Short mmCIF file of N, CA and C in Angstrom, two decimals:
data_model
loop_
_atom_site.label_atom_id
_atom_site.label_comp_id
_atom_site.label_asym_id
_atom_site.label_seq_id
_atom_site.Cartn_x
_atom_site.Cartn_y
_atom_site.Cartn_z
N UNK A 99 85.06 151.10 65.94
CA UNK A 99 85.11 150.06 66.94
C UNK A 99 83.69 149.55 67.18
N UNK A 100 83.79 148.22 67.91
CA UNK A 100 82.19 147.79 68.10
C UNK A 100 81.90 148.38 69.04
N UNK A 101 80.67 148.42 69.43
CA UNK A 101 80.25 149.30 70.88
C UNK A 101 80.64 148.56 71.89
N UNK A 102 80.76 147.23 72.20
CA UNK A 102 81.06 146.11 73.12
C UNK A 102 82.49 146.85 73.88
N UNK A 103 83.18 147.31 72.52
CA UNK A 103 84.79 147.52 72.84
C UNK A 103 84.61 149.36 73.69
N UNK A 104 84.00 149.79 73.87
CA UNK A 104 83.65 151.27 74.19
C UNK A 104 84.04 150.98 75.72
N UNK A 105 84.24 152.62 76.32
CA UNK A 105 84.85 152.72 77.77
C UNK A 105 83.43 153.52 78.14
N UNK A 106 83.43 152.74 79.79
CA UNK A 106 82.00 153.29 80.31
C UNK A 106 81.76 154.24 80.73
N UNK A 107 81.14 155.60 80.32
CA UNK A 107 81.06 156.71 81.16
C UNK A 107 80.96 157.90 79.74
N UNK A 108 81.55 156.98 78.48
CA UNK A 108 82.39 158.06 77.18
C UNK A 108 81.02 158.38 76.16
N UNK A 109 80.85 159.48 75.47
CA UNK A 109 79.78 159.46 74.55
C UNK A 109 80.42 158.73 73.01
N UNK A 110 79.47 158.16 72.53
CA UNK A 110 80.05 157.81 71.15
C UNK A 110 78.93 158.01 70.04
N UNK A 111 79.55 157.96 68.73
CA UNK A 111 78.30 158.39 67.51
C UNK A 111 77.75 157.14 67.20
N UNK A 112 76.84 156.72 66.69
CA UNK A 112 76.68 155.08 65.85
C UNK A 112 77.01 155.69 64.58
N UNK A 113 77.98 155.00 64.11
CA UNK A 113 78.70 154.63 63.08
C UNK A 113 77.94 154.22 61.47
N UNK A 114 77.42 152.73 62.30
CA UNK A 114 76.69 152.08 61.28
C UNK A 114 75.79 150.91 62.11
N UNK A 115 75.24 150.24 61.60
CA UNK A 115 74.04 149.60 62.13
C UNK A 115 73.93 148.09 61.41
N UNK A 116 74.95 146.81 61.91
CA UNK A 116 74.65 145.69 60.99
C UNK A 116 74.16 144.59 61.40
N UNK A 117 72.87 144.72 61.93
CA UNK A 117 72.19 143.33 62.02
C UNK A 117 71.38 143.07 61.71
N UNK A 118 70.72 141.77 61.91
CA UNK A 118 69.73 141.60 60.97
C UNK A 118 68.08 142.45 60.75
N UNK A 119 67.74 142.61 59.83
CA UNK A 119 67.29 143.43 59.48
C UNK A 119 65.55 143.88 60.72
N UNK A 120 65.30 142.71 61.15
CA UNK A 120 64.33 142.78 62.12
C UNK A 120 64.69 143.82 63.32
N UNK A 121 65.94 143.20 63.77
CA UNK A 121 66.77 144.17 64.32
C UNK A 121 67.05 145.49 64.61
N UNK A 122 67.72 145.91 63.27
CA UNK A 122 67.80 147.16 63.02
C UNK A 122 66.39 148.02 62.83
N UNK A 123 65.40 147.39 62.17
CA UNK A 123 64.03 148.44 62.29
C UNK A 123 63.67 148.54 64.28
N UNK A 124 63.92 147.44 64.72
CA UNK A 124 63.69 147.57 66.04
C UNK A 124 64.38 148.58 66.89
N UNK A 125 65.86 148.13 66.55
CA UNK A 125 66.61 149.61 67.02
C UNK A 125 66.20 150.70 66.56
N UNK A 126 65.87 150.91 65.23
CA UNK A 126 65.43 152.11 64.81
C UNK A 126 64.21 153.05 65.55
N UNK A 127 63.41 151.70 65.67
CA UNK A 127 61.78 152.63 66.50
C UNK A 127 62.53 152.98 68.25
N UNK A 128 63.73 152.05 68.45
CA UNK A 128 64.08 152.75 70.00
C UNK A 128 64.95 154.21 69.79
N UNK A 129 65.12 154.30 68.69
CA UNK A 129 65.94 156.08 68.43
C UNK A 129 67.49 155.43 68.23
N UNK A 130 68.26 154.26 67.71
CA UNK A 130 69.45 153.77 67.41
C UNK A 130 69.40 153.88 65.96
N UNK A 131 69.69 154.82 65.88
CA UNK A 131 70.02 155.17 64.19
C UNK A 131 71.52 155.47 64.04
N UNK A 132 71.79 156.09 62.67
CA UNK A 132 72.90 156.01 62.28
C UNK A 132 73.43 157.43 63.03
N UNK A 133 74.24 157.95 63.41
CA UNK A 133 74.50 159.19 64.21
C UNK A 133 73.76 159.67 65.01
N UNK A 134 73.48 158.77 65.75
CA UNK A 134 72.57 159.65 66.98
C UNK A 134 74.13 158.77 68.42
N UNK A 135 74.24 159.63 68.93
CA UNK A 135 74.74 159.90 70.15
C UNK A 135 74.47 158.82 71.00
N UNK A 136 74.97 158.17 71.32
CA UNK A 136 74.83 157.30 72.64
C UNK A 136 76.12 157.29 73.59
N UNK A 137 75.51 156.66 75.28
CA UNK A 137 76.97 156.95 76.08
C UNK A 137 76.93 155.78 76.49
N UNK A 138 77.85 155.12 76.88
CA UNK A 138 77.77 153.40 77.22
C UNK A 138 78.02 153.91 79.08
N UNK A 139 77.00 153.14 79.42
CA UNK A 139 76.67 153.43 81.12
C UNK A 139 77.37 152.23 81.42
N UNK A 140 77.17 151.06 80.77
CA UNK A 140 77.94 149.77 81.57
C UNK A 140 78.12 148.57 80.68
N UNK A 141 78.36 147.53 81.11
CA UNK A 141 78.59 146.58 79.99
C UNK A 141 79.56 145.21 81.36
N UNK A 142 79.34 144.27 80.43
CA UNK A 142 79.59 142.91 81.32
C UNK A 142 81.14 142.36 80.39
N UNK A 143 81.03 141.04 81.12
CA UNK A 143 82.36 140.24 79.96
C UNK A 143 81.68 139.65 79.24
N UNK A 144 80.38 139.16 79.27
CA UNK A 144 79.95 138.54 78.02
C UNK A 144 79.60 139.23 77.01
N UNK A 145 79.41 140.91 76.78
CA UNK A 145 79.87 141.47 76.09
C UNK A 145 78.25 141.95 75.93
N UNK A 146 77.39 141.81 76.66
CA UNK A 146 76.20 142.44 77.15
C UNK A 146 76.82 144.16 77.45
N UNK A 147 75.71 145.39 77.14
CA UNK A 147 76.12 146.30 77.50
C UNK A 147 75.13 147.27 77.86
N UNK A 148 74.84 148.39 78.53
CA UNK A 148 73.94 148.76 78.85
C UNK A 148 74.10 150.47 77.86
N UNK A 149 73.42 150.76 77.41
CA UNK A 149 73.60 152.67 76.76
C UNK A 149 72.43 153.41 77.12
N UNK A 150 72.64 154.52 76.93
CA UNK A 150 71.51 155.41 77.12
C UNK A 150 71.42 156.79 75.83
N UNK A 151 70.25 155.89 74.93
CA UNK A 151 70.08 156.37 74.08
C UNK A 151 69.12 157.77 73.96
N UNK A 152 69.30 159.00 73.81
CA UNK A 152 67.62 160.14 73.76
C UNK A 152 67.15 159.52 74.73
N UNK A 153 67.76 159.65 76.29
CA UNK A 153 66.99 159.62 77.32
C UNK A 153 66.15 158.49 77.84
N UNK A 154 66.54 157.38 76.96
CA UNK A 154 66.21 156.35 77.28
C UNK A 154 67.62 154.91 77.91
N UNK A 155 67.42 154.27 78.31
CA UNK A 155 68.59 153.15 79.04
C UNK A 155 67.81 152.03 78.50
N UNK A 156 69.03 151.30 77.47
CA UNK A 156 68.95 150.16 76.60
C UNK A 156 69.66 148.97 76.87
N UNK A 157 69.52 147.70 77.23
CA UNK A 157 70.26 147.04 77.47
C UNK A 157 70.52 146.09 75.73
N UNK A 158 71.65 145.46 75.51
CA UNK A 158 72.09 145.08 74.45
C UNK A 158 72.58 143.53 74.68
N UNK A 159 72.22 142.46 74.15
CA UNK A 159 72.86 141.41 74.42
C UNK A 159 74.62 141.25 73.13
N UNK A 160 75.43 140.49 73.32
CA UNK A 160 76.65 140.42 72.66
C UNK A 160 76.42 140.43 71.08
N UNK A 161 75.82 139.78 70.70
CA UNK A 161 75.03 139.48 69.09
C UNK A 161 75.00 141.13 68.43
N UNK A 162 74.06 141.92 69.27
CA UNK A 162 73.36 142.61 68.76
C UNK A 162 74.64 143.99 68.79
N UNK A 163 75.17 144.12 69.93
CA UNK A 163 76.35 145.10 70.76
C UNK A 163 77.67 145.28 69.30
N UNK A 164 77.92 143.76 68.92
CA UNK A 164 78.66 143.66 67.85
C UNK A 164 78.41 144.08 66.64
N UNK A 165 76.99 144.35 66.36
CA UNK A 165 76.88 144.59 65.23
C UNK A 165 76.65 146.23 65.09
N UNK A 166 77.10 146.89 65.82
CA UNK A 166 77.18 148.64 66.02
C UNK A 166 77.66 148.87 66.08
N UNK A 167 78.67 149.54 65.18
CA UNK A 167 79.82 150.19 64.90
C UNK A 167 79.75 151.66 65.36
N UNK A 168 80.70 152.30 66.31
CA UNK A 168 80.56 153.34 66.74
C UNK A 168 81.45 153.86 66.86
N UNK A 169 82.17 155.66 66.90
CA UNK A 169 83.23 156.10 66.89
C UNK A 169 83.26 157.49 67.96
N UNK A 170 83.92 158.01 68.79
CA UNK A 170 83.94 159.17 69.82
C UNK A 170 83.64 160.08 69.05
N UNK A 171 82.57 160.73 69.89
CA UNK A 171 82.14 161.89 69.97
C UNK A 171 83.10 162.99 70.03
N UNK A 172 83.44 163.83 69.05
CA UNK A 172 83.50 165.08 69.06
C UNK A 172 83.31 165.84 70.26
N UNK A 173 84.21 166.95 70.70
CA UNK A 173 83.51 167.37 71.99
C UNK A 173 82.80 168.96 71.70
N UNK A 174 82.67 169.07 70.33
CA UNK A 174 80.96 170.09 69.40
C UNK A 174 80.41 169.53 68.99
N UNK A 175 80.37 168.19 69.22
CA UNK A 175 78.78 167.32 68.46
C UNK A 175 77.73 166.99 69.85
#
């Protein structure tokens, strides 16, 4: 699922990572890599969302939210 589509409060894995490539190195230096853990704290209708990545709180505009594919956490991961 995209992260946009995620319920607020739930941990999820990142999946995969598809935007443009400026992007993704950017996410990368904030710790949004491919399986690292994130929990979605909040999120709007325009599809803005807020996560909290390794202790950090990320806000995401719709563009970027869509292009992160993410799937529930395991409850041993």
């Amino acid at each position: 699922m995209k992260l946009y589509e995620g319920e607020i409060g739930k941990i999820y894995i990142v999946y995969s990572v598809m935007v443009k490539a400026g992007i993704t190195r950017r996410l990368e230096a904030l710790g949004v890599t491919e399986l690292t853990p994130v929990t979605l704290m909040n999120k709007k209708g325009s599809g803005t969302v807020i996560i909290k990545v390794r202790g950090t709180r990320l806000a995401l505009g719709r563009k970027i939210s869509e292009g992160i594919e993410i799937r529930e956490a395991a409850d041993h991961e």
